[in-house]
Coordinates of C-alpha atoms and ligand atoms in Angstrom, one line a residue:
M1 CA 132.4 106.9 141.8
S2 CA 131.9 107.8 138.1
K3 CA 133.0 105.5 135.3
Q4 CA 135.6 107.0 132.9
F5 CA 135.5 106.6 129.1
D6 CA 137.3 108.0 126.1
V7 CA 134.0 108.4 124.4
V8 CA 130.4 108.4 125.6
V9 CA 127.8 108.0 122.9
I10 CA 124.2 109.1 123.8
G11 CA 121.7 107.2 121.6
G12 CA 122.0 103.7 120.2
G13 CA 120.4 104.1 116.8
P14 CA 122.3 103.7 113.5
G15 CA 124.2 106.9 114.1
G16 CA 125.2 106.1 117.7
Y17 CA 125.8 102.3 117.7
I18 CA 127.9 102.5 114.6
A19 CA 129.9 105.4 116.0
A20 CA 130.5 103.4 119.2
I21 CA 131.6 100.3 117.3
R22 CA 134.0 102.3 115.0
A23 CA 135.5 104.2 118.0
A24 CA 136.1 100.9 119.8
Q25 CA 137.7 99.4 116.7
L26 CA 140.1 102.4 116.7
G27 CA 141.2 101.5 120.3
M28 CA 139.0 103.9 122.3
N29 CA 137.3 102.9 125.6
V30 CA 133.6 103.5 124.6
A31 CA 130.2 103.6 126.4
C32 CA 126.9 103.8 124.5
I33 CA 123.7 104.8 126.3
D34 CA 120.3 104.0 124.9
E35 CA 116.9 104.3 126.5
W36 CA 114.7 102.3 124.0
K37 CA 112.7 99.6 125.8
N38 CA 111.2 96.5 124.4
D39 CA 107.7 95.3 125.5
K40 CA 109.3 93.6 128.5
G41 CA 111.1 96.8 129.6
G42 CA 114.5 95.4 128.5
P43 CA 117.0 97.1 126.2
A44 CA 116.2 97.4 122.5
P45 CA 119.1 99.2 120.9
G46 CA 118.9 100.2 117.2
G47 CA 116.8 103.4 117.6
T48 CA 114.0 104.4 115.3
C49 CA 115.5 102.5 112.4
T50 CA 115.4 99.1 114.1
N51 CA 112.3 99.5 116.4
V52 CA 109.8 101.7 114.5
G53 CA 111.4 102.6 111.2
C54 CA 113.5 101.0 108.4
I55 CA 113.4 97.4 109.6
P56 CA 109.8 96.8 110.7
S57 CA 108.4 98.8 107.8
K58 CA 110.4 96.6 105.3
A59 CA 109.2 93.5 107.1
L60 CA 105.5 94.6 106.7
L61 CA 106.2 95.7 103.1
Q62 CA 107.6 92.2 102.3
S63 CA 104.6 90.3 103.9
S64 CA 102.0 92.5 102.2
E65 CA 103.8 92.1 98.9
H66 CA 103.7 88.3 99.2
F67 CA 100.0 88.6 99.9
E68 CA 99.4 90.8 96.9
H69 CA 101.4 88.4 94.7
A70 CA 99.5 85.4 95.9
N71 CA 96.2 87.2 95.2
K72 CA 96.9 89.0 92.0
H73 CA 100.0 87.7 90.2
F74 CA 100.4 83.9 90.9
A75 CA 97.7 83.2 88.4
D76 CA 99.9 84.6 85.6
H77 CA 102.4 81.9 86.4
G78 CA 99.8 79.1 86.3
I79 CA 99.5 78.9 90.1
T80 CA 96.1 78.6 91.6
A81 CA 95.9 80.1 95.0
T82 CA 92.4 80.2 96.4
G83 CA 91.2 81.4 99.8
V84 CA 94.4 83.3 100.4
K85 CA 94.1 85.0 103.8
M86 CA 96.2 87.4 105.8
D87 CA 96.6 86.8 109.5
V88 CA 97.6 90.3 110.6
S89 CA 98.6 89.3 114.1
K90 CA 101.0 86.7 112.7
M91 CA 102.4 89.3 110.2
V92 CA 103.0 91.7 113.1
A93 CA 104.5 89.0 115.3
R94 CA 106.9 88.1 112.5
K95 CA 107.8 91.8 112.1
D96 CA 108.4 91.9 115.9
S97 CA 110.7 88.9 115.8
V98 CA 112.7 90.5 112.9
V99 CA 113.1 93.6 115.1
K100 CA 114.2 91.5 118.1
Q101 CA 116.9 89.7 115.9
N102 CA 118.3 93.2 115.1
N103 CA 118.2 94.4 118.7
D104 CA 120.0 91.3 119.9
G105 CA 122.5 91.6 117.0
I106 CA 123.5 95.1 118.2
L107 CA 123.9 93.9 121.8
Y108 CA 126.1 91.1 120.5
L109 CA 128.2 93.6 118.5
F110 CA 128.7 95.8 121.6
K111 CA 130.1 92.7 123.4
K112 CA 132.2 91.7 120.5
N113 CA 133.7 95.2 120.2
K114 CA 133.9 95.7 124.0
V115 CA 131.6 98.7 124.0
S116 CA 130.0 99.2 127.4
F117 CA 126.2 99.5 127.0
F118 CA 124.0 101.4 129.5
H119 CA 120.3 101.1 129.3
G120 CA 118.6 104.4 130.3
R121 CA 118.4 108.1 129.5
G122 CA 121.6 110.0 129.2
S123 CA 121.8 113.6 130.1
F124 CA 124.5 116.2 130.5
V125 CA 125.4 117.1 134.1
K126 CA 128.3 119.5 133.7
A127 CA 131.8 119.8 132.3
A128 CA 134.1 117.5 134.2
A129 CA 136.8 119.0 136.4
D130 CA 139.7 117.6 134.4
G131 CA 138.2 117.7 130.9
G132 CA 135.3 116.1 129.2
Y133 CA 131.7 115.9 130.5
E134 CA 129.8 114.2 133.2
I135 CA 126.8 112.3 131.8
K136 CA 124.0 110.9 134.1
V137 CA 122.4 107.6 133.0
A138 CA 118.9 107.3 134.5
G139 CA 117.8 103.7 134.0
A140 CA 116.9 100.9 136.4
T141 CA 119.8 102.2 138.4
E142 CA 121.4 105.7 138.2
E143 CA 125.0 106.0 137.2
T144 CA 127.4 108.8 136.3
L145 CA 129.8 108.4 133.4
V146 CA 132.6 110.8 132.4
G147 CA 133.5 110.9 128.7
K148 CA 136.5 112.8 127.4
Q149 CA 134.5 113.2 124.2
I150 CA 130.7 112.9 123.7
I151 CA 128.8 111.9 120.6
I152 CA 125.1 112.9 120.6
A153 CA 123.0 110.6 118.4
T154 CA 119.5 111.1 119.9
G155 CA 117.6 110.9 116.6
S156 CA 114.2 112.3 115.8
N157 CA 110.5 112.0 116.6
A158 CA 107.4 112.1 114.3
R159 CA 106.1 115.6 113.7
A160 CA 102.6 116.1 115.2
L161 CA 99.8 118.0 113.5
P162 CA 98.4 120.7 115.9
G163 CA 94.9 119.7 117.0
A164 CA 95.5 116.0 116.1
E165 CA 97.7 114.6 118.9
F166 CA 98.9 111.0 118.4
D167 CA 96.9 108.6 120.5
E168 CA 98.4 105.6 118.7
V169 CA 94.9 104.1 118.6
N170 CA 93.1 106.1 115.9
I171 CA 95.7 108.8 115.1
L172 CA 98.9 107.1 114.5
S173 CA 102.6 108.1 114.2
N174 CA 105.0 105.7 112.5
D175 CA 105.0 103.8 115.8
G176 CA 101.3 103.0 115.8
A177 CA 101.2 102.6 112.0
L178 CA 103.5 99.6 112.4
R179 CA 101.3 98.0 115.1
I180 CA 97.8 98.1 113.5
G181 CA 96.2 94.9 114.6
A182 CA 93.6 94.4 111.9
V183 CA 93.2 95.7 108.4
P184 CA 91.3 99.0 108.6
K185 CA 88.4 99.3 106.2
K186 CA 89.3 102.9 105.5
L187 CA 92.8 104.3 106.2
A188 CA 93.7 108.0 105.8
L189 CA 97.2 109.4 105.7
I190 CA 98.4 113.0 105.9
G191 CA 101.6 113.5 103.9
S192 CA 102.5 111.6 100.8
G193 CA 106.2 111.5 101.5
V194 CA 108.3 108.4 102.2
I195 CA 106.3 107.0 105.1
G196 CA 103.0 107.9 103.6
L197 CA 103.7 105.9 100.5
E198 CA 105.4 102.9 102.2
M199 CA 102.7 102.6 104.9
G200 CA 99.9 103.4 102.5
S201 CA 101.2 100.6 100.2
V202 CA 101.3 98.0 103.1
W203 CA 97.6 98.6 104.1
R204 CA 96.3 99.0 100.5
R205 CA 97.8 95.6 99.6
L206 CA 96.1 94.1 102.6
G207 CA 92.7 95.4 101.4
A208 CA 92.3 98.8 103.1
E209 CA 90.8 101.7 101.1
V210 CA 93.7 104.2 101.4
T211 CA 93.5 107.9 100.8
V212 CA 96.6 110.1 101.2
L213 CA 96.2 113.8 101.6
E214 CA 99.2 115.9 100.6
G215 CA 99.6 119.6 101.1
L216 CA 101.9 120.3 98.2
P217 CA 100.6 120.5 94.7
T218 CA 103.4 118.4 93.3
F219 CA 103.9 114.7 94.0
L220 CA 107.3 113.8 95.5
G221 CA 108.8 117.2 94.8
A222 CA 112.4 116.0 95.7
V223 CA 112.3 113.2 93.2
D224 CA 113.1 113.6 89.5
E225 CA 109.9 114.8 87.8
Q226 CA 109.9 112.1 85.1
I227 CA 110.4 109.4 87.7
A228 CA 107.8 110.8 90.1
K229 CA 105.3 110.9 87.3
E230 CA 105.9 107.3 86.4
A231 CA 105.6 106.2 90.0
K232 CA 102.3 108.2 90.4
K233 CA 100.9 106.4 87.4
A234 CA 101.7 103.1 89.0
F235 CA 100.2 104.0 92.4
D236 CA 97.0 105.4 90.7
K237 CA 96.6 102.1 88.9
Q238 CA 97.0 100.1 92.1
G239 CA 94.2 102.2 93.7
L240 CA 96.3 104.2 96.2
K241 CA 94.3 107.4 96.2
I242 CA 96.6 110.5 96.5
E243 CA 95.0 113.9 96.7
L244 CA 97.5 116.7 96.1
G245 CA 97.3 120.4 97.1
V246 CA 95.0 119.9 100.0
K247 CA 94.7 122.1 103.1
V248 CA 93.9 120.0 106.2
G249 CA 91.4 121.6 108.6
E250 CA 89.8 120.2 111.7
I251 CA 90.4 116.6 112.7
K252 CA 87.8 114.9 114.9
N253 CA 88.8 111.8 116.8
S254 CA 86.0 109.6 118.3
K255 CA 85.4 106.0 119.2
K256 CA 84.1 105.4 115.7
G257 CA 87.2 106.7 113.9
V258 CA 88.6 109.9 112.6
S259 CA 87.0 112.6 110.5
I260 CA 89.2 114.9 108.6
A261 CA 88.0 118.2 107.2
Y262 CA 90.0 119.6 104.3
T263 CA 89.9 121.8 101.3
N264 CA 90.9 120.2 98.0
S265 CA 93.0 121.7 95.3
K266 CA 89.9 123.3 93.7
G267 CA 89.2 125.1 97.0
E268 CA 86.2 122.8 97.7
A269 CA 85.4 121.8 101.3
Q270 CA 85.6 118.0 101.8
T271 CA 85.4 115.5 104.7
L272 CA 87.3 112.2 104.8
D273 CA 86.1 109.6 107.3
A274 CA 88.5 106.8 108.2
D275 CA 88.9 104.1 110.8
K276 CA 92.6 105.1 111.3
L277 CA 94.7 108.1 110.4
I278 CA 98.5 108.0 110.0
I279 CA 100.2 111.4 110.2
S280 CA 103.4 111.3 108.2
I281 CA 104.4 115.0 107.7
G282 CA 108.1 114.7 108.5
R283 CA 110.2 114.3 111.7
V284 CA 111.7 116.7 114.3
P285 CA 115.1 116.4 115.8
N286 CA 115.0 114.9 119.3
T287 CA 116.9 116.6 122.2
I288 CA 114.3 115.9 124.9
G289 CA 115.8 115.1 128.3
L290 CA 119.4 115.7 127.1
N291 CA 119.7 118.7 129.5
A292 CA 121.7 120.4 126.7
E293 CA 121.0 123.8 128.2
S294 CA 123.1 123.0 131.3
V295 CA 126.3 122.9 129.2
G296 CA 125.3 125.6 126.7
L297 CA 124.9 123.3 123.6
Q298 CA 123.7 125.3 120.7
L299 CA 120.6 124.3 118.6
D300 CA 119.7 125.7 115.2
E301 CA 116.4 127.4 114.2
R302 CA 114.8 123.9 113.5
G303 CA 115.7 122.6 117.0
A304 CA 118.5 120.4 115.5
I305 CA 121.9 120.4 117.2
A306 CA 124.0 123.0 115.4
V307 CA 127.1 121.3 113.9
D308 CA 129.8 122.2 111.3
G309 CA 130.7 120.1 108.3
D310 CA 132.7 117.7 110.6
C311 CA 129.7 117.2 113.0
K312 CA 131.4 119.3 115.7
T313 CA 129.1 121.2 118.0
N314 CA 129.9 124.5 119.6
L315 CA 131.3 122.7 122.7
P316 CA 134.8 121.3 122.5
G317 CA 134.9 117.5 122.4
V318 CA 131.1 117.2 121.8
W319 CA 129.9 115.9 118.4
A320 CA 126.5 115.1 117.0
V321 CA 125.4 112.9 114.2
G322 CA 122.3 111.5 112.4
D323 CA 118.7 112.7 112.5
V324 CA 119.4 115.2 115.4
V325 CA 121.6 117.3 113.0
R326 CA 121.0 118.9 109.6
G327 CA 120.9 116.8 106.4
P328 CA 118.7 114.0 105.2
M329 CA 117.1 111.8 107.9
L330 CA 118.4 108.5 106.7
A331 CA 119.9 105.6 108.6
H332 CA 122.9 105.2 106.2
K333 CA 123.6 109.0 106.5
A334 CA 123.6 108.6 110.3
E335 CA 125.9 105.6 110.1
E336 CA 128.4 107.4 107.7
E337 CA 128.5 110.4 110.1
G338 CA 129.1 108.1 113.1
V339 CA 132.0 106.4 111.4
A340 CA 133.5 109.7 110.2
V341 CA 133.3 111.2 113.7
A342 CA 135.0 108.2 115.3
E343 CA 137.7 108.4 112.7
R344 CA 138.2 112.2 113.2
M345 CA 138.5 111.6 117.0
A346 CA 141.3 109.1 116.2
G347 CA 143.1 111.8 114.1
Q348 CA 142.0 110.3 110.8
H349 CA 140.3 112.0 107.9
G350 CA 136.6 111.0 108.3
H351 CA 134.5 112.0 105.3
V352 CA 130.9 112.0 104.3
N353 CA 130.0 112.8 100.7
F354 CA 126.5 114.3 100.7
N355 CA 126.4 114.3 96.9
T356 CA 126.4 110.5 96.8
I357 CA 123.9 109.6 99.5
P358 CA 121.3 107.3 97.9
W359 CA 117.6 107.5 98.6
V360 CA 115.2 104.6 98.3
I361 CA 111.4 104.5 98.7
Y362 CA 110.4 100.8 99.1
T363 CA 107.1 100.9 97.4
S364 CA 106.2 98.7 94.4
P365 CA 107.6 99.9 92.0
E366 CA 110.6 101.0 94.1
I367 CA 112.0 104.5 93.7
A368 CA 115.7 105.1 94.1
W369 CA 118.0 107.9 93.2
V370 CA 121.4 109.5 93.8
G371 CA 122.7 112.9 92.8
R372 CA 120.9 115.8 91.2
T373 CA 117.5 115.6 89.5
E374 CA 116.8 117.1 86.0
Q375 CA 114.9 120.0 87.6
Q376 CA 117.8 120.7 89.9
L377 CA 120.3 120.7 87.0
K378 CA 118.1 123.1 85.1
A379 CA 117.8 125.4 88.1
D380 CA 121.6 125.2 88.6
G381 CA 122.1 126.1 84.9
V382 CA 124.2 123.0 84.2
K383 CA 124.3 121.7 80.6
Y384 CA 123.5 118.0 80.7
K385 CA 122.6 115.0 78.6
A386 CA 119.8 112.5 79.6
G387 CA 119.4 108.9 78.8
T388 CA 116.5 106.6 79.8
F389 CA 115.8 102.9 79.4
P390 CA 112.5 101.3 80.2
F391 CA 112.2 98.0 82.1
L392 CA 109.7 97.0 79.5
A393 CA 112.7 96.3 77.2
N394 CA 114.6 94.3 79.8
G395 CA 114.5 90.5 79.5
R396 CA 114.8 89.8 83.2
A397 CA 112.0 92.2 84.1
R398 CA 109.8 90.5 81.6
A399 CA 110.7 87.1 83.1
L400 CA 109.9 88.5 86.6
G401 CA 106.6 89.8 85.3
D402 CA 107.4 93.3 86.5
T403 CA 108.2 95.7 83.7
T404 CA 107.0 99.0 85.3
G405 CA 109.4 101.9 85.2
M406 CA 112.8 102.9 83.9
V407 CA 116.4 103.9 84.7
K408 CA 117.5 107.4 83.9
F409 CA 121.0 108.8 83.7
L410 CA 121.9 112.5 83.7
A411 CA 125.5 113.3 82.6
D412 CA 127.5 116.5 82.1
A413 CA 127.0 117.6 78.5
V414 CA 130.8 118.3 78.1
T415 CA 132.7 115.9 80.4
D416 CA 130.1 113.0 80.4
E417 CA 130.5 112.8 84.2
I418 CA 127.4 111.2 85.9
L419 CA 125.5 113.9 87.8
G420 CA 122.4 111.9 88.8
V421 CA 120.8 108.5 88.4
H422 CA 117.1 108.0 88.9
M423 CA 115.2 104.8 88.9
V424 CA 111.6 103.5 89.3
G425 CA 110.9 99.8 88.9
P426 CA 111.6 96.4 90.3
Q427 CA 114.5 96.0 92.8
V428 CA 116.0 99.4 92.1
S429 CA 116.9 99.6 95.8
E430 CA 119.7 97.2 94.9
L431 CA 120.4 98.6 91.5
I432 CA 121.1 102.1 92.8
A433 CA 124.3 100.9 94.5
E434 CA 126.1 100.7 91.2
A435 CA 125.3 104.3 90.4
V436 CA 126.5 105.4 93.9
V437 CA 129.9 103.6 93.3
A438 CA 130.1 105.2 89.8
M439 CA 129.4 108.7 91.1
E440 CA 131.8 108.3 94.1
F441 CA 134.6 107.4 91.6
K442 CA 133.5 110.3 89.3
A443 CA 132.7 107.9 86.5
S444 CA 131.3 109.0 83.2
A445 CA 128.2 107.5 81.6
E446 CA 130.4 105.9 79.1
D447 CA 132.3 104.1 81.9
I448 CA 129.1 102.3 82.9
A449 CA 128.1 101.7 79.2
R450 CA 131.5 99.9 78.7
I451 CA 131.2 97.6 81.7
C452 CA 130.0 94.0 81.2
H453 CA 126.7 93.4 83.0
A454 CA 125.3 89.9 83.6
H455 CA 122.5 88.7 81.3
P456 CA 119.7 88.5 81.9
S457 CA 119.7 90.9 84.8
L458 CA 117.9 94.1 85.8
S459 CA 121.3 95.8 86.0
E460 CA 121.4 95.7 82.1
A461 CA 118.8 98.5 82.3
T462 CA 121.4 100.5 84.1
K463 CA 124.0 99.9 81.3
E464 CA 121.4 100.6 78.6
A465 CA 120.4 103.9 80.3
A466 CA 124.1 104.9 80.3
L467 CA 124.2 103.9 76.6
A468 CA 121.1 106.0 76.0
V469 CA 123.0 109.1 77.2
D470 CA 125.0 108.7 73.9
K471 CA 121.8 107.7 72.0
R472 CA 123.0 104.2 71.3
T473 CA 120.8 101.7 73.3
L474 CA 121.1 98.2 71.9
N475 CA 117.8 96.7 73.1
F476 CA 115.4 99.6 72.6
Ligands
FAD1 P1 117.5 107.1 115.9 O1 117.4 105.9 115.1 O2 116.2 107.8 116.2 O3 118.1 106.6 117.3 C1 118.2 107.5 118.4 C2 118.2 106.6 119.7 O4 118.6 107.4 120.8 C3 116.9 106.0 120.0 O5 117.1 104.6 120.4 C4 116.5 106.8 121.3 O6 115.7 106.1 122.2 C5 117.8 107.1 121.9 N1 117.8 108.3 122.7 C6 117.3 109.6 122.5 N2 117.6 110.4 123.5 C7 118.3 109.7 124.4 C8 118.8 110.0 125.6 N3 118.8 111.2 126.1 N4 119.5 109.0 126.3 C9 119.5 107.8 125.8 N5 119.0 107.4 124.6 C10 118.4 108.4 123.9 N6 115.9 105.5 106.8 C11 116.6 104.8 105.9 O7 117.7 105.1 105.5 N7 115.9 103.7 105.2 C12 114.7 103.4 105.5 O8 114.1 102.4 104.9 C13 114.0 104.1 106.5 N8 112.7 103.8 106.8 C14 112.1 104.5 107.8 C15 110.8 104.1 108.1 C16 110.1 104.8 109.1 C17 108.7 104.5 109.4 C18 110.8 105.9 109.8 C19 110.1 106.6 110.9 C20 112.1 106.2 109.5 C21 112.7 105.5 108.5 N9 114.1 105.8 108.2 C22 114.7 105.1 107.2 C23 114.8 106.9 108.9 C24 115.8 106.3 109.9 O9 115.0 105.5 110.8 C25 116.5 107.4 110.6 O10 117.1 108.2 109.7 C26 117.6 106.8 111.5 O11 117.0 105.9 112.5 C27 118.3 107.9 112.3 O12 119.3 107.3 113.1 P2 119.8 108.0 114.4 O13 120.8 107.1 115.0 O14 120.2 109.4 114.1 O15 118.5 108.1 115.4
NAI2 P1 108.6 113.3 104.3 O1 109.3 114.6 104.5 O2 109.1 112.3 103.5 O3 107.1 113.7 103.8 C1 106.2 114.5 104.4 C2 105.2 114.9 103.5 O4 104.1 115.5 104.2 C3 105.7 115.9 102.4 O5 105.2 115.5 101.2 C4 105.0 117.2 102.9 O6 104.7 118.1 101.8 C5 103.7 116.7 103.5 N1 103.1 117.6 104.5 C6 103.8 118.3 105.5 N2 102.9 119.0 106.3 C7 101.7 118.7 105.8 C8 100.3 119.1 106.1 N3 100.1 119.9 107.2 N4 99.3 118.7 105.4 C9 99.5 117.8 104.3 N5 100.7 117.4 103.9 C10 101.8 117.8 104.6 O7 108.3 112.8 105.8 P2 107.8 111.4 106.4 O8 107.1 110.6 105.3 O9 107.1 111.7 107.6 O10 109.1 110.6 106.7 C11 110.1 111.3 107.6 C12 111.5 110.9 107.2 O11 111.8 109.6 107.5 C13 111.7 111.0 105.7 O12 111.9 112.3 105.2 C14 112.9 110.1 105.6 O13 114.0 110.9 105.9 C15 112.7 109.1 106.6 N6 112.2 107.9 106.0 C16 113.0 107.2 105.1 C17 112.5 106.1 104.5 C18 113.4 105.5 103.4 O14 114.5 105.8 103.3 N7 112.8 104.5 102.7 C19 111.2 105.5 104.8 C20 110.5 106.3 105.7 C21 111.0 107.4 106.3

């Protein structure tokens, strides 16, 4: 006998579990299926984000940053810290316990919201006789659910490089990169995108000699050029070696490590030998095992599930959200889509504003932005005014001992509406939220400039950058 639900969500990452909770809040009878297993074979909902993405990477970034502070910056404060050592296995165990707290938190939230959780792989069987779809759950036991509506939130997987398959011992995806058991002497990364920079930073801080090979000739092409340049300067100073414009050739994997043949930007043949290689060249949408063909679910040319602006697929009553559809592969984008779909199912007006989705790269300095970059505004032929303010002139940044970077505002030349805010510096992952709120409310740069900001705080750099749009900074 199959179990009947108003909604069956396939995938329990940030897209799926949040959609399930919101649908339940709106009075629907909801099931969520997720196949992720913890090391004991039990359920570990939360998807890539919780298990091998956002959360564990930030845990390792925090531990490695403490280590770097103790070694390099405590002395500035008059603190003597000798013999500082990193116990990598303890660091990794702490990361694992942070992950588990998040897994358990989601299971608790399912109970609290009366979402029925099923541990196993969900796949389409067929359209149900009286509407909706039959979904098979293959787990410890096999069950069949019928959902009047289905939300697919099956996420993404690391993109592999042909000829260098992930063995998670020497050639690592994000999964293996978060489980390295000892600091490698030499670490190579291919791809200087978000994962390359975050993971490269972790292991560099712990003492690895890190080289990142990037195919494109520009560094962080999606980031505002001025901000990317400032970040690159800081990474160079830290000793994170980034080679741009390379063409990766043959990769040899042996017991001793990995040898990467490549051509550098001058066209010279090079070889990079490393103990470990992390491949971080983007991610691919995941529809493995969904049996989407059986019901005629359409994919696009990238293998993502084809959806319209409302996350509707080509099948009536079937929706898809998060990494498995178009758009940025970010946890908060997946969550917003999950909420919007649940609200649309309930007849409400769910909405996701793609123009105000923030991006954060959690390196040190952090990089954060929302809206359009200066190069995009130029390409779009928009007349704009720019204002920047350096953390060097911010009292709180000086007190923190971290004055790298700046805040940059881009506002419409005529209306003064904020078109983009770009930041590189201390704790900008938190500062960017103010810019997101401002842009969501269509604020002008002057609106931010007129708001009282606490002193001394890093947020004063945001106010000053807004003042800089009108060329009237007070502290610079
Ligand atoms: P996922 O989180 O991938 O979840 C999909 C879930 O569905 C998984 O649990 C999977 O097991 C399950 N599943 C798949 N198929 C089936 C099936 N047939 N049946 C049952 N279950 C199934 N984003 C940020 O915003 N901030 C960050 O700091 C950040 N850091 C990251 C760091 C790393 C190293 C990586 C790899 C990613 C990071 N991301 C970050 C991206 C973020 O993890 C993803 O955008 C987000 O997880 C996407 O959510 P999702 O729900 O679409 O998919
Ligand atoms: P990415 O898209 O950020 O970067 C991939 C990089 O690899 C690009 O610079 C690209 O030019 C380069 N590249 C591609 N093919 C190459 C090749 N053959 N040789 C050399 N270089 C090559 O992808 P990444 O870092 O794998 O991360 C995947 C996604 O996960 C991100 O785009 C982001 O959506 C998400 N993520 C988000 C984080 C955050 O929000 N802080 C942290 C980590 C990941």
